[in-house]
Coordinates of C-alpha atoms in Angstrom, one line a residue:
M1142 CA 3.2 -27.5 12.2
R1143 CA -0.2 -28.2 10.6
T1144 CA -2.1 -31.3 9.8
T1145 CA -3.8 -31.1 6.3
T1146 CA -7.0 -33.0 5.6
K1147 CA -9.1 -32.9 2.4
H1148 CA -12.9 -32.9 2.7
K1149 CA -15.6 -33.2 0.0
P1150 CA -19.0 -32.1 1.2
K1151 CA -22.2 -33.1 -0.8
S1152 CA -23.0 -29.4 -1.4
I1153 CA -20.2 -26.8 -1.3
E1154 CA -22.6 -23.9 -1.1
T1155 CA -24.4 -25.5 1.9
F1156 CA -21.1 -26.2 3.6
K1157 CA -20.0 -22.6 3.1
Q1158 CA -23.1 -21.4 4.9
Q1159 CA -22.6 -23.9 7.7
L1160 CA -19.0 -23.0 8.0
L1161 CA -19.6 -19.3 8.4
L1162 CA -22.4 -20.0 11.0
W1163 CA -20.1 -22.3 12.9
S1164 CA -17.3 -19.7 13.0
Q1165 CA -19.4 -17.3 15.1
Q1166 CA -18.4 -18.9 18.3
F1167 CA -14.8 -17.6 18.0
D1168 CA -13.4 -14.2 18.9
D1169 CA -11.1 -14.1 15.8
V1170 CA -12.7 -14.8 12.4
V1171 CA -11.7 -14.0 8.9
W1172 CA -14.0 -15.2 6.1
L1173 CA -13.0 -14.4 2.5
D1174 CA -15.5 -15.3 -0.3
S1175 CA -15.0 -14.8 -4.1
N1176 CA -18.7 -15.4 -4.7
S1177 CA -17.7 -17.5 -7.8
H1178 CA -15.9 -14.6 -9.4
T1179 CA -12.9 -16.8 -10.3
S1180 CA -10.1 -15.5 -12.4
K1181 CA -6.5 -16.5 -13.3
Y1182 CA -5.4 -14.6 -10.3
S1183 CA -7.6 -16.5 -7.8
N1184 CA -6.1 -18.9 -5.3
Y1185 CA -9.3 -20.1 -3.6
D1186 CA -13.0 -19.7 -3.9
A1187 CA -13.4 -19.1 -0.2
V1188 CA -11.3 -19.2 2.9
L1189 CA -12.1 -19.3 6.7
A1190 CA -9.6 -18.8 9.4
V1191 CA -10.6 -18.9 13.1
D1192 CA -9.4 -19.1 16.7
A1193 CA -6.1 -17.2 17.4
F1194 CA -3.2 -19.2 18.6
T1195 CA -1.0 -16.1 18.5
S1196 CA -1.8 -12.6 17.5
I1197 CA -0.6 -9.0 17.1
Q1198 CA -2.6 -5.8 17.6
T1199 CA -0.9 -2.4 17.5
D1200 CA -1.2 1.2 16.6
Y1201 CA 0.5 2.6 13.5
T1202 CA 3.8 3.4 15.3
S1203 CA 6.4 1.1 13.7
G1204 CA 3.4 -0.9 12.5
F1205 CA 5.1 -2.4 9.5
V1206 CA 8.3 -3.3 11.5
K1207 CA 6.1 -5.1 14.0
L1208 CA 4.2 -6.9 11.3
K1209 CA 7.4 -7.9 9.5
E1210 CA 8.8 -9.3 12.8
Y1211 CA 5.5 -11.2 13.6
Q1212 CA 5.2 -12.6 10.1
S1213 CA 8.9 -13.8 10.0
I1214 CA 8.8 -15.3 13.5
T1215 CA 5.4 -17.0 13.0
N1216 CA 6.4 -18.4 9.6
D1217 CA 2.8 -19.7 9.3
W1218 CA -0.6 -18.6 7.9
I1219 CA -1.6 -15.2 9.4
F1220 CA -4.8 -13.4 8.7
G1221 CA -5.9 -9.8 9.5
Y1222 CA -6.2 -6.2 8.4
L1223 CA -4.2 -3.0 7.9
T1224 CA -6.0 0.3 8.5
Y1225 CA -5.6 3.3 6.2
D1226 CA -3.9 5.1 9.1
L1227 CA -0.7 3.0 8.7
K1228 CA 0.0 5.7 6.2
N1229 CA 1.4 7.5 9.2
D1230 CA 4.0 4.8 9.6
A1231 CA 4.8 4.6 5.8
E1232 CA 5.1 8.5 5.6
E1233 CA 5.4 11.5 7.8
L1234 CA 1.6 11.9 8.2
E1235 CA -1.0 12.0 11.0
S1236 CA -4.6 11.2 11.6
A1237 CA -6.5 13.6 13.9
N1238 CA -10.1 13.2 12.7
F1239 CA -13.0 11.8 14.7
D1240 CA -13.0 8.0 15.2
G1241 CA -16.2 6.4 16.4
L1242 CA -15.1 2.9 15.7
Q1243 CA -11.9 2.6 17.6
F1244 CA -10.4 -0.4 15.7
P1245 CA -6.7 -1.1 16.4
D1246 CA -4.5 0.2 13.5
L1247 CA -3.2 -3.3 12.7
C1248 CA -4.5 -6.7 13.7
F1249 CA -3.3 -10.1 12.6
F1250 CA -3.6 -13.6 14.1
Q1251 CA -2.3 -17.1 13.5
P1252 CA -5.4 -19.3 13.3
K1253 CA -5.6 -22.7 14.9
K1254 CA -8.1 -23.8 12.2
I1255 CA -8.1 -22.9 8.5
F1256 CA -10.5 -24.0 5.7
L1257 CA -9.4 -23.4 2.1
I1258 CA -12.2 -24.0 -0.5
K1259 CA -11.5 -24.6 -4.2
G1260 CA -14.1 -26.1 -6.4
N1261 CA -15.8 -28.9 -4.6
T1262 CA -12.9 -29.7 -2.3
V1263 CA -12.1 -28.2 1.2
K1264 CA -8.5 -28.3 2.3
I1265 CA -8.5 -28.2 6.1
K1266 CA -5.3 -27.1 8.0
Y1267 CA -5.3 -27.5 11.8
L1268 CA -2.4 -26.8 14.0
N1269 CA -1.1 -30.1 15.4
A1270 CA -2.1 -29.0 18.9
V1271 CA -5.8 -29.1 17.9
D1272 CA -6.0 -31.6 15.1
D1273 CA -7.8 -34.1 17.3
E1274 CA -10.8 -31.7 17.3
L1275 CA -11.3 -31.9 13.5
E1276 CA -13.7 -34.9 13.4
E1277 CA -15.9 -33.3 16.1
D1278 CA -15.8 -29.9 14.4
L1279 CA -16.9 -31.4 11.0
K1280 CA -19.9 -33.2 12.7
E1281 CA -20.9 -29.9 14.3
I1282 CA -20.5 -27.9 11.0
H1283 CA -22.6 -30.4 9.1
S1284 CA -25.3 -30.4 11.8
L1285 CA -26.0 -26.7 11.4
T1286 CA -29.1 -25.8 9.4
E1287 CA -31.2 -22.7 8.7
C1288 CA -33.1 -23.2 11.9
H1289 CA -29.9 -22.4 13.8
T1290 CA -29.6 -19.2 11.8
E1291 CA -33.2 -18.4 12.8
R1292 CA -32.4 -19.0 16.5
S1293 CA -29.3 -16.7 16.2
R1294 CA -31.5 -13.8 15.3
S1295 CA -32.9 -11.5 18.0
A1296 CA -35.1 -8.4 18.3
K1297 CA -32.2 -6.2 17.3
D1298 CA -32.4 -7.5 13.7
D1299 CA -35.7 -5.6 13.3
E1300 CA -34.4 -2.4 14.9
V1301 CA -34.7 0.7 12.7
V1302 CA -31.2 1.9 12.0
K1303 CA -31.2 5.7 11.8
I1304 CA -28.3 6.7 9.4
K1305 CA -26.7 10.1 9.9
L1306 CA -24.3 12.0 7.6
R1307 CA -21.0 13.2 8.9
I1308 CA -20.8 15.7 6.0
H1309 CA -24.1 17.2 4.8
K1310 CA -24.7 17.9 1.1
D1311 CA -23.9 21.6 1.1
E1312 CA -20.8 21.1 3.2
Y1313 CA -19.7 18.3 0.8
F1314 CA -19.9 20.8 -2.1
R1315 CA -17.9 23.4 -0.1
K1316 CA -15.2 20.8 0.6
L1317 CA -15.1 19.7 -3.0
D1318 CA -14.6 23.3 -4.1
K1319 CA -11.5 23.4 -1.8
M1320 CA -10.3 20.1 -3.3
L1321 CA -10.7 21.5 -6.8
A1322 CA -8.8 24.7 -5.8
H1323 CA -5.8 22.4 -4.8
I1324 CA -6.1 20.7 -8.2
Y1325 CA -6.3 24.0 -10.2
R1326 CA -3.3 25.3 -8.2
G1327 CA -1.3 22.2 -9.1
D1328 CA -0.9 20.8 -5.6
I1329 CA -2.4 17.5 -6.8
Y1330 CA -3.9 15.9 -9.9
E1331 CA -6.4 13.7 -8.2
A1332 CA -7.5 12.8 -4.7
N1333 CA -10.0 10.3 -3.3
F1334 CA -12.4 12.2 -1.1
C1335 CA -14.6 10.2 1.3
Q1336 CA -17.5 10.8 3.6
E1337 CA -19.0 8.7 6.5
F1338 CA -22.5 7.6 7.2
Y1339 CA -23.1 6.4 10.7
A1340 CA -25.5 5.3 13.4
E1341 CA -25.1 5.6 17.1
E1342 CA -26.6 3.6 20.0
T1343 CA -27.4 0.9 17.4
E1344 CA -27.2 -2.9 17.6
I1345 CA -27.1 -5.1 14.6
N1346 CA -26.6 -8.8 14.0
P1347 CA -23.3 -8.9 12.2
L1348 CA -23.7 -12.3 10.5
E1349 CA -27.2 -11.5 9.2
T1350 CA -26.1 -8.0 8.1
Y1351 CA -23.1 -9.6 6.2
N1352 CA -25.4 -12.2 4.6
K1353 CA -27.8 -9.6 3.4
L1354 CA -25.0 -7.4 2.0
N1355 CA -23.4 -10.3 0.3
A1356 CA -26.7 -11.4 -1.2
I1357 CA -27.2 -8.0 -2.8
S1358 CA -23.6 -7.4 -4.0
Q1359 CA -22.1 -10.8 -4.7
A1360 CA -18.7 -9.2 -4.7
P1361 CA -15.4 -11.0 -5.6
F1362 CA -13.6 -9.9 -2.4
A1363 CA -16.4 -10.3 0.2
T1364 CA -15.2 -10.4 3.8
F1365 CA -16.6 -11.2 7.2
L1366 CA -14.1 -10.3 9.9
K1367 CA -14.5 -10.4 13.6
C1368 CA -11.9 -9.1 16.0
N1369 CA -13.5 -9.6 19.5
D1370 CA -16.2 -6.9 19.6
K1371 CA -15.3 -5.3 16.3
Y1372 CA -16.7 -6.4 12.9
L1373 CA -16.0 -5.8 9.2
L1374 CA -18.8 -6.8 6.8
S1375 CA -17.5 -6.2 3.3
A1376 CA -18.7 -6.4 -0.3
S1377 CA -15.5 -5.2 -1.8
P1378 CA -15.0 -5.5 -5.6
E1379 CA -11.3 -4.6 -5.5
R1380 CA -8.0 -6.4 -5.1
Y1381 CA -5.3 -4.3 -3.5
I1382 CA -2.3 -6.5 -4.0
K1383 CA -1.3 -10.2 -4.3
K1384 CA 2.0 -12.1 -4.2
K1385 CA 2.4 -15.6 -5.6
G1386 CA 6.0 -16.7 -5.8
N1387 CA 7.9 -13.8 -7.3
N1388 CA 4.9 -12.4 -9.1
I1389 CA 3.0 -9.3 -7.8
V1390 CA -0.5 -8.2 -9.0
S1391 CA -2.4 -5.0 -8.2
Q1392 CA -5.8 -4.3 -9.6
P1393 CA -6.9 -0.7 -8.9
I1394 CA -10.5 0.4 -9.6
K1395 CA -11.4 3.9 -10.8
G1396 CA -14.6 4.5 -12.6
T1397 CA -18.1 3.5 -11.6
A1398 CA -21.5 3.4 -13.4
K1399 CA -24.9 2.1 -12.2
R1400 CA -26.5 -1.0 -13.5
S1401 CA -30.0 -1.3 -15.2
A1402 CA -32.5 -4.1 -15.2
N1403 CA -33.1 -3.2 -18.9
H1404 CA -30.5 -5.1 -20.9
N1405 CA -30.1 -2.5 -23.7
E1406 CA -29.9 0.4 -21.2
D1407 CA -27.4 -1.6 -19.1
Q1408 CA -25.1 -2.2 -22.1
A1409 CA -25.4 1.5 -22.9
L1410 CA -24.3 2.5 -19.4
K1411 CA -21.4 0.1 -19.7
Y1412 CA -20.3 1.6 -23.1
E1413 CA -20.6 5.1 -21.7
L1414 CA -18.3 4.2 -18.8
K1415 CA -15.7 2.6 -21.1
H1416 CA -15.5 5.7 -23.2
D1417 CA -15.8 8.3 -20.4
D1418 CA -12.8 10.6 -20.7
K1419 CA -13.0 11.7 -17.1
E1420 CA -13.2 8.1 -15.7
R1421 CA -10.4 6.9 -18.0
S1422 CA -8.1 9.8 -16.9
E1423 CA -8.8 8.9 -13.3
N1424 CA -7.9 5.3 -13.8
I1425 CA -4.8 6.0 -15.9
M1426 CA -3.5 8.4 -13.2
I1427 CA -3.8 5.8 -10.5
V1428 CA -2.3 3.1 -12.8
D1429 CA 0.8 5.4 -13.1
L1430 CA 0.9 5.7 -9.3
V1431 CA 0.6 1.9 -8.9
R1432 CA 3.4 1.3 -11.4
N1433 CA 5.6 3.7 -9.5
D1434 CA 4.8 2.0 -6.2
L1435 CA 5.5 -1.4 -7.5
S1436 CA 8.8 -0.3 -9.1
K1437 CA 10.2 0.3 -5.6
T1438 CA 10.5 -3.5 -5.1
A1439 CA 10.3 -4.8 -8.7
K1440 CA 13.1 -6.3 -10.8
K1441 CA 14.2 -3.8 -13.4
G1442 CA 11.8 -3.7 -16.4
S1443 CA 9.3 -6.1 -14.9
V1444 CA 6.4 -3.6 -14.2
Q1445 CA 3.7 -4.1 -16.8
V1446 CA 0.1 -3.0 -17.3
K1447 CA -1.7 -6.2 -18.3
E1448 CA -5.2 -4.6 -18.5
L1449 CA -6.0 -0.9 -18.8
C1450 CA -9.5 0.5 -18.1
K1451 CA -11.3 -2.9 -18.6
I1452 CA -15.0 -2.9 -17.6
Y1453 CA -16.1 -5.5 -15.1
S1454 CA -19.8 -5.8 -14.2
F1455 CA -21.1 -6.6 -10.7
D1456 CA -24.6 -6.9 -9.3
Q1457 CA -24.8 -3.3 -8.2
V1458 CA -22.4 -1.4 -10.5
H1459 CA -20.1 -1.5 -13.6
Q1460 CA -16.4 -0.9 -12.6
M1461 CA -13.4 0.2 -14.6
I1462 CA -10.4 -2.0 -13.5
S1463 CA -6.8 -2.1 -14.5
T1464 CA -4.3 -4.8 -13.8
V1465 CA -0.6 -4.0 -13.1
V1466 CA 2.0 -6.7 -12.5
S1467 CA 5.7 -6.9 -11.5
K1468 CA 8.3 -9.4 -10.4
V1469 CA 10.4 -9.2 -7.2
K1470 CA 13.6 -10.9 -6.1
K1471 CA 13.3 -14.1 -4.0
D1472 CA 14.8 -12.4 -1.0
T1473 CA 12.3 -9.4 -1.0
H1474 CA 10.4 -9.5 2.3
P1475 CA 6.6 -9.7 1.6
V1476 CA 5.9 -6.9 4.2
D1477 CA 8.3 -4.6 2.3
I1478 CA 6.1 -5.0 -0.8
I1479 CA 3.0 -3.9 1.1
Q1480 CA 4.7 -1.1 3.0
T1481 CA 6.1 0.5 -0.3
T1482 CA 2.6 0.4 -1.9
F1483 CA 0.5 1.3 1.1
P1484 CA -2.1 2.9 1.2
M1485 CA -3.3 1.8 -2.2
G1486 CA -3.3 4.4 -5.0
S1487 CA -7.1 4.0 -5.7
M1488 CA -7.9 5.3 -2.2
T1489 CA -5.3 8.1 -2.1
G1490 CA -4.4 10.2 -5.2
A1491 CA -1.6 11.7 -7.1
P1492 CA 1.0 12.8 -6.0
K1493 CA 0.3 10.4 -3.2
I1494 CA 1.7 12.2 -0.1
S1495 CA 0.2 15.6 -1.0
A1496 CA -3.2 13.9 -1.7
M1497 CA -3.2 12.2 1.7
Q1498 CA -2.4 15.5 3.4
I1499 CA -5.2 17.3 1.7
I1500 CA -7.6 14.3 2.3
E1501 CA -6.8 14.5 6.0
D1502 CA -7.5 18.2 6.1
L1503 CA -10.9 18.0 4.3
E1504 CA -12.4 14.8 5.6
E1505 CA -14.2 14.7 8.9
T1506 CA -13.6 11.1 9.9
K1507 CA -10.6 9.0 10.6
R1508 CA -10.8 6.3 7.9
G1509 CA -9.4 3.5 10.0
V1510 CA -10.3 0.1 8.5
Y1511 CA -12.2 1.7 5.7
S1512 CA -9.8 2.0 2.6
G1513 CA -7.4 -0.2 4.4
A1514 CA -6.9 -3.9 3.4
V1515 CA -7.8 -7.3 4.7
G1516 CA -6.2 -10.6 3.7
Y1517 CA -3.6 -13.1 4.6
F1518 CA 0.1 -14.3 4.4
S1519 CA 0.9 -17.9 3.7
P1520 CA 3.9 -19.8 5.2
K1521 CA 5.7 -19.3 1.9
G1522 CA 5.4 -15.5 2.1
N1523 CA 2.7 -15.3 -0.5
F1524 CA -0.2 -12.9 0.3
D1525 CA -3.5 -11.6 -1.0
F1526 CA -5.3 -8.4 0.2
N1527 CA -8.4 -6.6 -0.9
V1528 CA -9.3 -3.0 -0.6
I1529 CA -11.8 -2.3 2.2
I1530 CA -14.6 -0.5 0.4
R1531 CA -18.4 -1.1 0.1
S1532 CA -18.2 -2.2 3.8
I1533 CA -20.1 -1.9 7.0
L1534 CA -18.0 -1.5 10.2
Y1535 CA -19.4 -2.2 13.6
N1536 CA -18.2 -1.7 17.2
E1537 CA -20.5 -3.9 19.2
T1538 CA -19.4 -2.4 22.6
N1539 CA -19.8 1.2 21.5
K1540 CA -23.0 0.4 19.5
Y1541 CA -21.6 2.3 16.6
V1542 CA -22.2 1.4 13.0
S1543 CA -20.4 3.1 10.1
Y1544 CA -19.9 2.9 6.4
S1545 CA -18.0 5.3 4.2
V1546 CA -17.9 6.0 0.5
G1547 CA -15.8 8.2 -1.7
G1548 CA -14.7 9.0 -5.2
A1549 CA -11.8 10.3 -7.2
I1550 CA -11.8 14.1 -7.7
T1551 CA -10.0 15.5 -10.7
A1552 CA -10.1 18.8 -12.7
K1553 CA -13.0 17.3 -14.7
S1554 CA -15.1 16.5 -11.7
V1555 CA -18.6 17.9 -11.4
P1556 CA -19.5 18.1 -7.7
L1557 CA -23.2 17.0 -8.1
K1558 CA -22.2 14.0 -10.2
E1559 CA -19.5 13.1 -7.6
Y1560 CA -22.1 13.3 -4.8
E1561 CA -24.5 11.1 -6.8
E1562 CA -21.7 8.5 -7.3
C1563 CA -21.2 8.4 -3.6
L1564 CA -24.9 7.7 -3.0
L1565 CA -24.8 5.0 -5.7
K1566 CA -21.8 3.3 -3.9
A1567 CA -23.7 3.6 -0.5
K1568 CA -26.9 2.1 -1.8
A1569 CA -26.3 -1.5 -0.9
M1570 CA -25.1 -0.7 2.7
R1571 CA -28.0 1.7 3.3
E1572 CA -30.6 -0.8 2.0
V1573 CA -29.1 -3.5 4.3
L1574 CA -29.1 -1.4 7.4
E1575 CA -32.5 0.2 6.9
N1576 CA -34.1 -3.0 5.8

């Protein structure tokens, strides 16, 4: 059981900064921030969950069964992530590529302390066992200032991060030729091909790195996640899937264009993206895939496309986003909805299984957390998960830093343009790490 308290700080933005700084003392942290990108599908402006009371960490073997059992038994708020490699549980697939990060395939925890921010109000939910700590915690949170942030920095913040490529440019083109050969042969219509950028023997300050990345990108599904010595620092623009009551929403992104400081040029770039046949065909193929995935748990006739190829603008890029909705029966288990749609269509391809097999063959890195999902389940069985893209991953013990980027390959793809799109998507992460 939880005690719920409402709190109204003088400045919600200051409180958010203090809250994230305060959270760093815990081994289990999930911070989700919409950066004021509110929509009719938003539940909260920001959420913090810290300090595991119970938890589950496992590899992909029977991963969804274990999650289903944990979610049902806990019957409480649980926060965590699903890695891309849970595809091996959802389908007869495998992951054999290099993994420098070594994250567990699935990690969720039941937090002792939760802060739900909406507007100027913070709804605080503490487990009854720790509710006597709330007053002291609030005093500590409000006492934190920028000087504490300065003291939390160390020499490693100024360390030069030397980024390496797992796949070099010429090899990227060779691999894309193989991908296109699969498409021309009819094995697949589309596949999301990704490449890793990484740094070894490198130490970063996770909170500072996240704050810099978030300041650049201001993404609607930003995440700071800490799981002991492993960190996810994300500026994701994409919602994977959300459940509220019997309503399901998925919002796949396919189609990217750069921004310009010149207003007229920026509007022209946006117009070009909206009317780009190749980008539209990518998006529509994935919308069809998402519709098919949602239909596995949907009430008959309830799957609908609410928005098709709508352009949304973010600080770094313009994105083409579609919104697909469905309705499920009351007795449908929330984990079943995720299992039957996972991994998300925007990060796989069509047909989905064939695309994932070809992706595994051509990519050099085990995706792990990248192109997985992070989010939460509520006690009522509602959930909200993002797509883990535009993200920096860090294993503090191994001193390994990684970010991956990718793009959808179709018959209309031009390899040089695909490579340039990858560099555009990588820009914010690279700027942050290289200062």
